[in-house]
C-alpha cells in the first residue's frame, strides 16, 4: 500500500519532459531570452543584410558599368552621326564637287592635293577623338581620291566593285554626271559593320572597319560621285578604355559571337557566354559561374554588335567579406562581455526585488497605509522603491482630493437647485400681477408682465443655446414693448430680414443685448425721435450677418455720460464670449462709431433648420 501511494506521488510530481529544459532562475532565463530573442534573430538579420548588401553592390556596379557602356555606345553613335554629317559637308563643298565633276579643269596633282587638304580639315574639325577615319571618293571619270596612302597603287575598278557590292548596280553615266536623280526605291547610302577591306589592312589592325558607303549628289539630287567614310572602331575602342580600371575586361562582339575588339589581347569570352548574351539582348547583365564574373552588355541594334564588360566577383566582394568577418568577431566578443555583465547585474537586484515584492503584497493588505523602507536598496531598485512610495503618497492625496471634490459637487448641486427656485418664484409672481392687472383693467401692466414673462421663460430654458430667428425677433419685440412704455415711444425700431431666414439658427438672447445698448446708450438720451434699425441677411460666404444700428449720441458721448457708473456693462462681453464658445472662432463681433450713432454687427455660420411637423395618420 505504501509503495502504491509513493508511486502515485511520484507520478503526480513528475513534470513534462520539455519543462526540464527551461531554466528556473531569473539570470538563466534572462540569458536564454537574450539568446533566443536577440542574439539569434540579430545574427540571422545581419547575415541577411550582408547578402542584401552584396546584391545591392552587384546591382550598383552593374548599373555603373551599364551606364559606362551606354556612354560608349552613344560615343559610337556620335562618330557615325559625324561621319554622316561629313558626307553632307563633302557634298556641299563646291571645291570637292568641282574636282569630281570637272577633273580636267586642274591637273591630277592639283585635284589630289585639294581633296587631301579637305580630308585633313575634316579630321581636325570633326574627328578629334578618333583620328583613324579614312575617306575614299570616286568620281565617274576613273579617278580615286583617298585620305591614306596605300602601299600599292590600285586601279579604279576594285574600288568601284566595293561600292557595287554595297549599293547595288552602279551605272557610269556619260559625261561624268548622272542626269537622273535617285528614285525612292534606290539605295542612297548604307552602313557596313563588317567592311573587311584588304586595301586598308596595312593601316588598321581591326579585322573589320565600320564604313559608310553613299552616293554624292547635288542639290537637285543628281549623282556625281561615290564616297566611303571608314571608322577604325578598334582604335576608337581602345581610346575609350584608356581610363578604365585594369581589373575589368571589355569586348566588342558581333551578333554571331565573334570578338572584333577587346581591351587586352589575352581576354576571351566563352562560347556559352556569347550564346547567352545573344539569346537575351535586353537583359543588360548576367553572372557567369564558370569564371565567377559579372558580365554587363549593351546591344547596338543598328550594327548587330554587343559592347561587353566583365568584372570578377572576387574584386566586388573582397572588402565586404573582410568587413563581415571583422563585424561578427566584434559582435560575438561584445555579446560575451554583455552576458557576463548581465549575470553580475542580475545578482545585485534579484534579492532586493524579492523583498520589494513581499512589501508590495503587504501594502495591498493594509490599504496603502504602509511605506517600503529605502535603507537597503541601491541603484535602480532604490529608484523603484522611492517611486513606489511617491506613488503611494500621490494615491492617498488623490483619494483625499476626490473626496473633497465630491463634497463640493454636492454643495454646488444644492445651490443650483436653490437658484432654480428664484426665477420660478419670480415667474409665478409675474403671472399673479398679470391676472391682477387684467381684473383691474390695467392693460399696460398686464402687457408688461406678459413680455417680461416671455423673457424669463427663455432665460429659464438653459438647455437650448440656438433658437430660430423668428423666436429671437419675438423676444426682441417683447423687450421693445416694455422699453416703449418706459421711454414713452421716443424711438422707432425697424426690422429687415428675408422670410426665408425665419428658421435660421441664432444664439439665444443675441439681439436683445444689442437693442438694449442701442436704447440705453444711444437713442435714450436723445431729445428728438430715435431710430433703431435691425438688419439680418445672408452673405455669399455662407455666413449670417446680424446688425443693430442707431442714430443716438454715439460711443464717445455715451462713455462721458457714464463716468459715474459703478457697475460695468456685461452685455457685449457676455455675447462675445458666448459666440466664441459656440462657434470656435467662426464668428466675429465689431462695434463701429458711425457719427452720429453706433453700428454693432456680428457674423455667425449660416445654419438653417426646417421645423419638425408630425404627419397625421391617414
Coordinates of C-alpha atoms in Angstrom, one line a residue:
X1 CA 0.0 0.0 0.0
X2 CA 2.8 2.4 0.9
X3 CA 4.7 1.7 -2.3
X4 CA 1.5 2.4 -4.3
X5 CA 1.0 5.7 -2.6
X6 CA 4.6 6.6 -3.2
X7 CA 4.3 5.7 -6.8
X8 CA 1.2 7.9 -7.2
X9 CA 3.0 10.8 -5.6
X10 CA 6.0 10.4 -7.9
X11 CA 3.6 10.2 -10.8
X12 CA 1.9 13.4 -9.7
X13 CA 5.1 15.3 -9.1
X14 CA 6.7 14.3 -12.4
X15 CA 6.9 17.3 -14.8
X16 CA 6.6 17.2 -18.6
X17 CA 9.8 16.5 -20.3
X18 CA 10.1 19.8 -22.1
X19 CA 9.9 21.8 -18.9
X20 CA 13.0 20.2 -17.6
X21 CA 15.0 22.1 -20.2
X22 CA 13.7 25.5 -19.0
X23 CA 15.9 27.5 -16.6
X24 CA 14.4 28.1 -13.2
X25 CA 16.5 31.0 -12.1
X26 CA 16.0 34.6 -13.4
X27 CA 19.6 35.1 -14.6
X28 CA 19.5 32.0 -16.7
X29 CA 16.1 32.9 -18.1
X30 CA 17.4 36.3 -19.0
X31 CA 20.4 34.7 -20.8
X32 CA 18.1 32.3 -22.6
X33 CA 15.7 35.1 -23.6
X34 CA 18.7 37.1 -24.9
X35 CA 20.0 34.2 -27.0
X36 CA 16.6 33.2 -28.4
X37 CA 15.0 36.7 -28.8
X38 CA 18.0 38.9 -29.6
X39 CA 21.2 37.1 -30.4
X40 CA 19.9 34.5 -32.9
X41 CA 17.4 36.8 -34.7
X42 CA 20.0 39.6 -34.8
X43 CA 22.7 37.3 -36.3
X44 CA 20.2 36.0 -38.9
X45 CA 19.2 39.5 -39.7
X46 CA 22.9 40.6 -40.2
X47 CA 23.6 37.6 -42.4
X48 CA 20.5 38.5 -44.5
X49 CA 21.5 42.2 -44.6
X50 CA 25.0 41.3 -45.8
X51 CA 23.5 39.2 -48.5
X52 CA 21.3 42.1 -49.5
X53 CA 24.3 44.4 -49.4
X54 CA 26.2 42.1 -51.8
X55 CA 23.2 42.0 -54.1
X56 CA 22.9 45.8 -54.0
X57 CA 26.6 46.2 -54.6
X58 CA 26.3 43.8 -57.6
X59 CA 23.3 45.7 -58.9
X60 CA 25.0 49.1 -58.3
X61 CA 28.2 48.0 -60.1
X62 CA 26.1 46.6 -62.9
X63 CA 24.3 49.9 -63.2
X64 CA 27.5 51.9 -63.3
X65 CA 29.1 49.5 -65.8
X66 CA 25.9 49.6 -67.9
X67 CA 26.0 53.4 -67.8
X68 CA 29.6 53.4 -69.0
X69 CA 28.7 51.0 -71.8
X70 CA 25.8 53.2 -72.8
X71 CA 28.1 56.2 -72.9
X72 CA 30.5 54.3 -75.2
X73 CA 27.5 53.3 -77.3
X74 CA 26.5 56.9 -77.6
X75 CA 30.0 57.9 -78.4
X76 CA 30.0 55.4 -81.3
X77 CA 26.7 56.8 -82.5
X78 CA 28.2 60.2 -82.4
X79 CA 31.0 59.0 -84.6
X80 CA 28.5 57.6 -87.0
X81 CA 26.5 60.8 -86.9
X82 CA 29.6 62.9 -87.6
X83 CA 30.5 60.6 -90.5
X84 CA 27.1 61.2 -92.0
X85 CA 27.5 65.0 -91.4
X86 CA 30.9 64.8 -93.0
X87 CA 29.3 63.2 -96.1
X88 CA 26.9 66.1 -96.3
X89 CA 29.7 68.5 -95.9
X90 CA 31.7 66.9 -98.8
X91 CA 28.6 67.0 -100.9
X92 CA 28.0 70.7 -100.3
X93 CA 31.7 71.7 -100.7
X94 CA 32.0 73.4 -104.1
X95 CA 35.7 72.6 -104.4
X96 CA 35.2 68.9 -103.9
X97 CA 32.2 68.9 -106.3
X98 CA 34.3 70.8 -108.9
X99 CA 37.1 68.2 -108.7
X100 CA 34.6 65.3 -109.1
X101 CA 32.5 66.8 -111.8
X102 CA 35.3 68.6 -113.8
X103 CA 38.6 66.9 -113.2
X104 CA 40.1 68.3 -116.4
X105 CA 39.9 71.9 -115.1
X106 CA 43.0 71.2 -113.0
X107 CA 45.9 68.9 -113.1
X108 CA 45.6 65.5 -111.4
X109 CA 48.1 66.5 -108.8
X110 CA 46.2 69.7 -108.0
X111 CA 42.9 67.7 -107.7
X112 CA 44.6 65.2 -105.4
X113 CA 46.2 68.0 -103.3
X114 CA 42.9 69.9 -103.0
X115 CA 40.8 66.8 -101.9
X116 CA 43.5 65.7 -99.4
X117 CA 43.5 69.1 -97.9
X118 CA 39.7 68.8 -97.4
X119 CA 40.3 65.4 -95.7
X120 CA 42.8 66.9 -93.3
X121 CA 40.5 69.7 -92.4
X122 CA 37.6 67.3 -91.7
X123 CA 39.7 65.1 -89.5
X124 CA 40.9 68.1 -87.5
X125 CA 37.4 69.6 -87.2
X126 CA 35.1 66.6 -86.7
X127 CA 37.1 63.5 -85.6
X128 CA 39.2 64.8 -82.7
X129 CA 38.5 61.7 -80.6
X130 CA 39.0 59.2 -83.4
X131 CA 41.6 60.4 -85.9
X132 CA 41.8 57.0 -87.6
X133 CA 39.0 57.8 -90.0
X134 CA 39.6 57.0 -93.7
X135 CA 38.0 58.7 -96.6
X136 CA 37.6 57.5 -100.2
X137 CA 36.0 59.4 -103.0
X138 CA 35.3 58.2 -106.6
X139 CA 34.2 60.3 -109.5
X140 CA 32.7 59.0 -112.7
X141 CA 35.9 59.7 -114.6
X142 CA 38.0 56.8 -113.4
X143 CA 39.6 58.8 -110.6
X144 CA 40.1 57.7 -106.9
X145 CA 40.9 60.1 -104.0
X146 CA 41.8 58.7 -100.6
X147 CA 42.9 60.2 -97.2
X148 CA 45.5 57.5 -96.8
X149 CA 48.4 56.3 -99.0
X150 CA 48.1 52.6 -99.7
X151 CA 51.4 50.7 -100.1
X152 CA 50.3 49.5 -103.5
X153 CA 48.5 51.8 -106.0
X154 CA 45.1 50.4 -107.0
X155 CA 43.1 50.9 -110.1
X156 CA 39.6 52.4 -110.3
X157 CA 37.9 49.1 -110.9
X158 CA 38.5 47.4 -107.5
X159 CA 37.1 50.5 -105.7
X160 CA 34.1 50.6 -107.9
X161 CA 33.5 46.9 -107.3
X162 CA 33.3 47.6 -103.5
X163 CA 30.7 50.2 -103.9
X164 CA 28.7 48.0 -106.3
X165 CA 28.7 45.2 -103.6
X166 CA 27.2 47.6 -101.0
X167 CA 25.0 49.9 -103.1
X168 CA 23.9 47.6 -105.9
X169 CA 24.5 48.1 -109.6
X170 CA 26.2 51.4 -110.4
X171 CA 25.9 52.8 -113.9
X172 CA 28.7 55.0 -115.0
X173 CA 27.0 57.9 -116.9
X174 CA 28.4 59.5 -119.9
X175 CA 29.9 62.9 -119.3
X176 CA 30.6 62.1 -115.6
X177 CA 27.3 63.2 -114.1
X178 CA 24.2 61.1 -113.8
X179 CA 21.4 63.3 -115.1
X180 CA 18.8 61.2 -113.4
X181 CA 18.1 61.8 -109.7
X182 CA 17.8 59.0 -107.3
X183 CA 14.5 57.2 -107.2
X184 CA 12.8 56.5 -103.9
X185 CA 13.4 52.8 -104.1
X186 CA 17.1 53.2 -104.9
X187 CA 19.6 52.9 -102.1
X188 CA 21.3 56.2 -101.3
X189 CA 23.7 55.1 -98.5
X190 CA 24.5 52.0 -96.5
X191 CA 26.5 51.3 -93.3
X192 CA 28.7 48.2 -93.4
X193 CA 29.8 47.0 -90.0
X194 CA 31.9 44.2 -91.5
X195 CA 33.9 46.1 -94.1
X196 CA 36.8 43.7 -94.4
X197 CA 38.6 45.8 -96.9
X198 CA 42.0 44.3 -97.7
X199 CA 43.1 47.7 -99.1
X200 CA 43.2 49.1 -95.5
X201 CA 44.7 46.2 -93.7
X202 CA 48.1 47.7 -93.8
X203 CA 46.7 50.8 -92.0
X204 CA 44.5 49.2 -89.3
X205 CA 44.7 46.2 -87.0
X206 CA 40.9 45.8 -86.9
X207 CA 39.5 42.8 -88.6
X208 CA 36.8 45.0 -89.9
X209 CA 36.0 48.7 -90.4
X210 CA 32.8 50.5 -89.9
X211 CA 32.2 52.1 -93.2
X212 CA 29.5 54.4 -94.7
X213 CA 29.0 53.9 -98.5
X214 CA 27.0 56.6 -100.2
X215 CA 26.3 58.4 -103.4
X216 CA 27.3 62.0 -103.6
X217 CA 24.6 64.2 -105.1
X218 CA 24.0 67.8 -105.8
X219 CA 21.1 70.0 -104.6
X220 CA 18.9 68.7 -107.4
X221 CA 19.5 65.0 -106.4
X222 CA 21.8 64.3 -109.4
X223 CA 24.6 61.9 -108.6
X224 CA 28.1 63.0 -109.4
X225 CA 30.3 60.7 -107.3
X226 CA 30.7 58.0 -104.6
X227 CA 32.0 58.3 -101.1
X228 CA 33.2 55.9 -98.4
X229 CA 33.9 57.0 -94.8
X230 CA 35.5 54.2 -92.7
X231 CA 35.9 54.4 -88.9
X232 CA 38.6 52.3 -87.3
X233 CA 36.4 51.2 -84.3
X234 CA 39.3 49.2 -82.8
X235 CA 41.3 52.4 -82.3
X236 CA 38.2 54.2 -81.0
X237 CA 37.5 51.3 -78.6
X238 CA 41.0 51.4 -77.1
X239 CA 40.8 55.2 -76.8
X240 CA 37.5 55.0 -74.9
X241 CA 39.1 52.4 -72.5
X242 CA 42.3 54.2 -71.7
X243 CA 41.0 55.5 -68.3
X244 CA 39.1 52.2 -67.4
X245 CA 40.1 50.1 -64.4
X246 CA 42.8 47.4 -65.2
X247 CA 40.9 44.6 -63.4
X248 CA 38.0 44.8 -65.8
X249 CA 37.7 43.5 -69.3
X250 CA 35.9 45.0 -72.3
X251 CA 34.8 43.4 -75.5
X252 CA 33.1 44.3 -78.8
X253 CA 31.5 41.3 -80.3
X254 CA 29.2 40.7 -83.3
X255 CA 25.7 39.2 -83.2
X256 CA 27.2 35.8 -84.2
X257 CA 29.6 35.8 -81.2
X258 CA 32.8 36.9 -83.0
X259 CA 35.0 39.1 -80.9
X260 CA 36.1 42.0 -83.1
X261 CA 37.7 44.2 -80.3
X262 CA 39.0 43.6 -76.8
X263 CA 40.6 45.6 -74.0
X264 CA 43.6 43.1 -73.8
X265 CA 45.0 40.5 -76.1
X266 CA 44.6 37.7 -73.6
X267 CA 40.9 38.5 -72.8
X268 CA 38.4 36.0 -74.1
X269 CA 34.7 35.2 -73.7
X270 CA 33.5 31.7 -73.7
X271 CA 31.0 30.5 -76.4
X272 CA 28.4 29.8 -73.6
X273 CA 28.6 33.5 -72.5
X274 CA 28.3 34.8 -76.1
X275 CA 25.4 32.5 -76.7
X276 CA 23.6 33.6 -73.5
X277 CA 24.1 37.3 -74.5
X278 CA 22.7 36.7 -78.0
X279 CA 19.7 34.9 -76.5
X280 CA 18.9 37.8 -74.1
X281 CA 20.0 41.1 -75.7
X282 CA 17.8 43.2 -73.5
X283 CA 18.8 41.7 -70.1
X284 CA 21.8 44.1 -69.7
X285 CA 23.8 41.8 -67.3
X286 CA 24.3 38.2 -66.1
X287 CA 26.6 36.2 -63.8
X288 CA 29.0 33.6 -65.2
X289 CA 29.6 30.9 -62.6
X290 CA 32.3 29.3 -64.7
X291 CA 34.6 32.3 -64.5
X292 CA 33.0 33.8 -61.3
X293 CA 32.4 37.1 -63.0
X294 CA 29.7 39.7 -63.5
X295 CA 29.1 40.4 -67.2
X296 CA 27.3 43.6 -68.4
X297 CA 26.5 44.3 -72.0
X298 CA 24.7 46.7 -74.3
X299 CA 23.1 45.8 -77.6
X300 CA 23.8 48.0 -80.6
X301 CA 20.8 47.2 -82.8
X302 CA 21.8 49.2 -85.9
X303 CA 25.1 47.3 -86.2
X304 CA 24.1 44.0 -84.5
X305 CA 27.0 44.4 -82.1
X306 CA 27.4 44.0 -78.4
X307 CA 29.6 46.0 -76.0
X308 CA 30.5 43.8 -73.1
X309 CA 32.1 44.5 -69.7
X310 CA 33.3 41.6 -67.5
X311 CA 34.2 42.2 -63.8
X312 CA 35.5 39.5 -61.4
X313 CA 33.1 39.0 -58.4
X314 CA 36.1 38.5 -56.1
X315 CA 37.0 42.1 -56.6
X316 CA 33.5 43.3 -55.7
X317 CA 33.1 41.3 -52.5
X318 CA 36.6 41.1 -51.1
X319 CA 36.2 44.2 -48.9
X320 CA 32.7 43.2 -47.9
X321 CA 33.8 39.7 -46.8
X322 CA 36.6 41.2 -44.7
X323 CA 34.2 43.7 -43.2
X324 CA 31.7 41.0 -42.4
X325 CA 34.3 38.8 -40.7
X326 CA 35.5 41.7 -38.5
X327 CA 32.0 42.7 -37.7
X328 CA 30.9 39.2 -36.5
X329 CA 34.1 38.8 -34.4
X330 CA 33.5 42.1 -32.7
X331 CA 29.8 41.3 -32.3
X332 CA 30.3 38.0 -30.6
X333 CA 33.1 39.5 -28.4
X334 CA 30.7 42.2 -27.1
X335 CA 28.0 39.6 -26.8
X336 CA 30.1 37.5 -24.4
X337 CA 31.0 40.6 -22.4
X338 CA 27.4 41.5 -22.2
X339 CA 26.4 38.1 -20.9
X340 CA 29.0 38.2 -18.2
X341 CA 27.8 41.7 -17.1
X342 CA 24.2 40.6 -17.2
X343 CA 24.9 37.8 -14.8
X344 CA 26.7 40.2 -12.5
X345 CA 24.0 42.8 -12.6
X346 CA 21.1 40.3 -12.2
X347 CA 22.6 39.1 -9.0
X348 CA 22.5 42.6 -7.5
X349 CA 18.8 43.2 -7.9
X350 CA 17.1 39.8 -7.7
X351 CA 17.2 39.6 -3.9
X352 CA 16.0 43.3 -3.5
X353 CA 13.3 42.6 -5.9
X354 CA 12.0 39.7 -3.9
X355 CA 12.0 41.8 -0.8
X356 CA 10.2 44.6 -2.7
X357 CA 7.6 42.1 -3.9
X358 CA 6.8 41.0 -0.4
X359 CA 6.4 44.5 0.8
X360 CA 4.0 45.3 -2.1
X361 CA 1.8 42.5 -1.1
X362 CA 1.8 43.9 2.5
X363 CA 0.8 47.3 1.1
X364 CA -2.2 45.8 -0.7
X365 CA -3.4 44.1 2.5
X366 CA -3.1 47.3 4.6
X367 CA -4.9 49.6 2.1
X368 CA -1.9 51.8 1.1
X369 CA -1.1 52.6 4.7
X370 CA 2.5 51.4 4.7
X371 CA 5.8 52.6 3.2
X372 CA 8.6 50.4 1.9
X373 CA 12.0 51.1 3.6
X374 CA 14.7 52.5 1.4
X375 CA 17.8 51.9 3.5
X376 CA 18.9 48.5 2.0
X377 CA 18.1 49.4 -1.6
X378 CA 20.7 50.5 -4.2
X379 CA 20.7 51.8 -7.8
X380 CA 17.6 51.1 -9.9
X381 CA 15.9 49.2 -7.0
X382 CA 16.3 52.3 -4.8
X383 CA 14.7 54.4 -7.5
X384 CA 11.9 51.9 -7.9
X385 CA 11.3 51.9 -4.1
X386 CA 11.3 55.7 -4.0
X387 CA 8.9 55.9 -7.0
X388 CA 6.6 53.4 -5.4
X389 CA 6.5 55.3 -2.1
X390 CA 5.8 58.5 -4.1
X391 CA 3.0 56.7 -5.9
X392 CA 1.5 55.7 -2.6
X393 CA 1.6 59.3 -1.3
X394 CA 0.1 60.6 -4.6
X395 CA -2.6 58.0 -4.5
X396 CA -3.5 59.0 -0.9
X397 CA -3.6 62.7 -1.9
X398 CA -5.7 61.9 -4.9
X399 CA -8.2 59.9 -2.8
X400 CA -8.5 62.8 -0.4
X401 CA -8.9 65.3 -3.3
X402 CA -11.6 63.2 -4.9
X403 CA -13.5 63.1 -1.6
X404 CA -13.2 66.9 -1.2
X405 CA -14.4 67.4 -4.8
X406 CA -17.3 65.1 -4.3
X407 CA -18.4 67.2 -1.3
X408 CA -18.0 70.4 -3.4
X409 CA -20.1 68.9 -6.2
X410 CA -22.9 68.1 -3.7
X411 CA -22.8 71.6 -2.4
X412 CA -22.9 73.2 -5.9
X413 CA -25.8 70.9 -6.9
X414 CA -27.7 72.1 -3.8
X415 CA -27.1 75.7 -4.7
X416 CA -28.2 75.1 -8.3
X417 CA -31.4 73.6 -7.1
X418 CA -31.9 76.5 -4.8
X419 CA -31.1 79.0 -7.6
X420 CA -33.7 77.5 -9.8
X421 CA -36.4 78.3 -7.3
X422 CA -35.9 82.1 -7.5
X423 CA -36.8 82.6 -11.3
X424 CA -39.7 80.2 -11.0
X425 CA -41.0 82.2 -8.0
X426 CA -40.5 85.4 -10.0
X427 CA -42.4 84.0 -13.0
X428 CA -45.3 82.9 -10.7
X429 CA -45.3 86.4 -9.2
X430 CA -45.5 88.0 -12.7
X431 CA -48.4 85.8 -13.6
X432 CA -50.2 86.9 -10.4
X433 CA -49.5 90.5 -11.2
X434 CA -50.7 90.0 -14.8
X435 CA -54.1 88.5 -13.7
X436 CA -54.5 91.2 -11.0
X437 CA -53.9 93.9 -13.7
X438 CA -56.4 92.2 -16.0
X439 CA -59.0 92.1 -13.3
X440 CA -58.4 95.8 -12.5
X441 CA -58.5 96.7 -16.2
X442 CA -54.9 98.0 -16.4
X443 CA -53.8 96.6 -19.8
X444 CA -50.4 98.3 -19.8
X445 CA -49.2 96.5 -16.7
X446 CA -50.6 93.2 -18.0
X447 CA -48.8 93.6 -21.3
X448 CA -45.5 94.4 -19.4
X449 CA -46.0 91.3 -17.4
X450 CA -46.6 89.1 -20.4
X451 CA -43.5 90.5 -22.2
X452 CA -41.3 90.1 -19.1
X453 CA -42.7 86.6 -18.6
X454 CA -41.5 85.6 -22.1
X455 CA -38.0 86.9 -21.4
X456 CA -37.9 84.9 -18.1
X457 CA -39.2 81.7 -19.7
X458 CA -36.3 81.9 -22.3
X459 CA -33.7 82.5 -19.5
X460 CA -35.0 79.5 -17.6
X461 CA -34.6 77.2 -20.6
X462 CA -30.8 76.7 -20.1
X463 CA -30.7 73.5 -22.3
X464 CA -31.1 75.4 -25.6
X465 CA -28.3 77.6 -26.9
X466 CA -29.6 78.2 -30.5
X467 CA -33.1 79.3 -31.4
X468 CA -35.0 80.2 -34.6
X469 CA -34.5 83.7 -35.8
X470 CA -38.3 84.3 -35.7
X471 CA -38.3 83.4 -32.0
X472 CA -35.4 85.7 -31.3
X473 CA -37.3 88.5 -33.1
X474 CA -40.3 87.8 -30.9
X475 CA -38.1 88.1 -27.8
X476 CA -36.8 91.4 -29.1
X477 CA -40.4 92.6 -29.7
X478 CA -41.3 91.6 -26.1
X479 CA -38.4 93.6 -24.8
X480 CA -39.2 96.6 -27.0
X481 CA -42.8 96.6 -25.8
X482 CA -41.5 97.2 -22.2
X483 CA -39.0 99.8 -23.3
X484 CA -41.5 101.8 -25.4
X485 CA -43.7 102.1 -22.3
X486 CA -40.7 103.2 -20.3
X487 CA -39.4 105.8 -22.8
X488 CA -43.0 106.8 -23.9
X489 CA -42.5 105.9 -27.6
X490 CA -39.5 108.2 -28.0
X491 CA -37.9 105.9 -30.6
X492 CA -38.8 103.7 -33.6
X493 CA -37.5 100.3 -34.5
X494 CA -37.4 98.7 -37.9
X495 CA -36.5 95.0 -38.6
X496 CA -35.4 93.9 -42.0
X497 CA -34.8 90.2 -43.0
X498 CA -35.9 87.8 -45.6
X499 CA -38.8 85.5 -44.8
X500 CA -36.5 82.6 -45.9
X501 CA -34.4 83.2 -42.9
X502 CA -37.1 82.7 -40.3
X503 CA -35.8 79.3 -39.3
X504 CA -32.1 80.2 -39.4
X505 CA -30.5 79.3 -36.0
X506 CA -29.0 82.2 -34.0
X507 CA -27.7 82.3 -30.4
X508 CA -30.4 82.8 -27.8
X509 CA -30.7 86.4 -26.5
X510 CA -28.1 87.7 -29.0
X511 CA -30.1 90.6 -30.5
X512 CA -31.7 91.7 -27.2
X513 CA -28.5 93.0 -25.5
X514 CA -27.6 94.9 -28.7
X515 CA -31.0 96.5 -28.8
X516 CA -30.8 97.3 -25.1
X517 CA -27.4 99.1 -25.6
X518 CA -28.9 101.0 -28.6
X519 CA -31.7 102.2 -26.4
X520 CA -29.8 103.0 -23.1
X521 CA -26.6 104.3 -24.6
X522 CA -27.8 105.6 -27.9
X523 CA -31.3 106.9 -28.6
X524 CA -32.4 107.1 -24.9
X525 CA -30.6 110.4 -24.1
X526 CA -31.8 112.0 -27.4
X527 CA -34.3 114.8 -27.3
X528 CA -35.6 114.1 -30.8
X529 CA -37.0 110.8 -32.2
X530 CA -34.6 108.0 -32.0
X531 CA -34.2 105.4 -34.8
X532 CA -33.1 101.8 -34.3
X533 CA -32.6 99.5 -37.4
X534 CA -32.3 95.8 -37.1
X535 CA -31.0 94.1 -40.3
X536 CA -30.4 90.3 -40.8
X537 CA -29.0 89.0 -44.1
X538 CA -27.1 86.1 -45.5
X539 CA -23.7 86.6 -47.2
X540 CA -22.2 84.7 -50.1
X541 CA -19.5 83.3 -47.9
X542 CA -22.0 81.1 -46.1
X543 CA -22.4 83.3 -43.0
X544 CA -25.3 85.1 -41.4
X545 CA -24.9 88.8 -40.6
X546 CA -26.9 90.4 -37.8
X547 CA -26.7 94.2 -37.4
X548 CA -28.2 96.7 -35.0
X549 CA -27.7 100.4 -35.9
X550 CA -29.0 103.6 -34.1
X551 CA -28.8 107.3 -34.6
X552 CA -28.0 108.0 -30.9
X553 CA -25.4 110.1 -29.2
X554 CA -22.5 107.9 -30.2
X555 CA -19.9 105.9 -28.3
X556 CA -17.7 108.8 -27.0
X557 CA -20.6 110.8 -25.7
X558 CA -22.1 107.7 -24.0
X559 CA -18.8 107.0 -22.2
X560 CA -18.6 110.6 -21.0
X561 CA -22.2 110.5 -19.6
X562 CA -21.5 107.2 -17.7
X563 CA -18.3 108.2 -15.8
X564 CA -20.1 107.9 -12.5
X565 CA -21.5 104.4 -13.3
X566 CA -20.3 101.9 -10.6
X567 CA -21.2 98.6 -12.3
X568 CA -19.6 97.8 -15.7
X569 CA -21.9 96.6 -18.5
X570 CA -21.7 92.9 -19.4
X571 CA -24.0 92.8 -22.5
X572 CA -21.4 92.9 -25.3
X573 CA -18.7 91.0 -23.4
X574 CA -21.2 88.3 -22.5
X575 CA -22.3 88.0 -26.1
X576 CA -18.8 88.0 -27.4
X577 CA -17.8 85.1 -25.1
X578 CA -20.9 83.1 -25.9
X579 CA -20.1 83.5 -29.6
X580 CA -16.6 82.3 -29.0
X581 CA -17.7 79.2 -27.1
X582 CA -20.5 78.3 -29.6
X583 CA -18.7 78.8 -32.9
X584 CA -15.0 78.3 -32.0
X585 CA -13.5 81.3 -33.9
X586 CA -16.0 81.2 -36.8
X587 CA -17.9 84.3 -35.5
X588 CA -16.9 88.0 -35.3
X589 CA -18.4 90.9 -33.4
X590 CA -17.5 94.5 -34.2
X591 CA -18.6 97.9 -32.9
X592 CA -18.5 100.8 -35.4
X593 CA -18.9 104.5 -34.5
X594 CA -21.0 105.9 -37.4
X595 CA -21.2 109.5 -36.1
X596 CA -24.0 110.0 -35.4
X597 CA -25.0 106.8 -33.8
X598 CA -23.4 103.4 -33.5
X599 CA -23.4 100.2 -35.6
X600 CA -22.9 96.8 -33.8
X601 CA -22.8 93.7 -36.0
X602 CA -21.7 90.1 -35.7
X603 CA -21.4 87.2 -38.1
X604 CA -22.1 83.5 -37.4
X605 CA -22.1 80.4 -39.7
X606 CA -25.4 80.1 -41.6
X607 CA -27.4 77.2 -40.1
X608 CA -30.9 76.6 -41.4
X609 CA -33.2 74.2 -39.6
X610 CA -36.6 73.1 -41.0
X611 CA -39.2 72.8 -38.3
X612 CA -40.4 69.3 -37.5
X613 CA -44.0 68.6 -38.4
X614 CA -45.6 65.3 -37.4
X615 CA -47.7 63.8 -40.1
X616 CA -51.2 62.8 -39.1
X617 CA -52.1 59.2 -39.7
X618 CA -54.4 58.5 -42.6

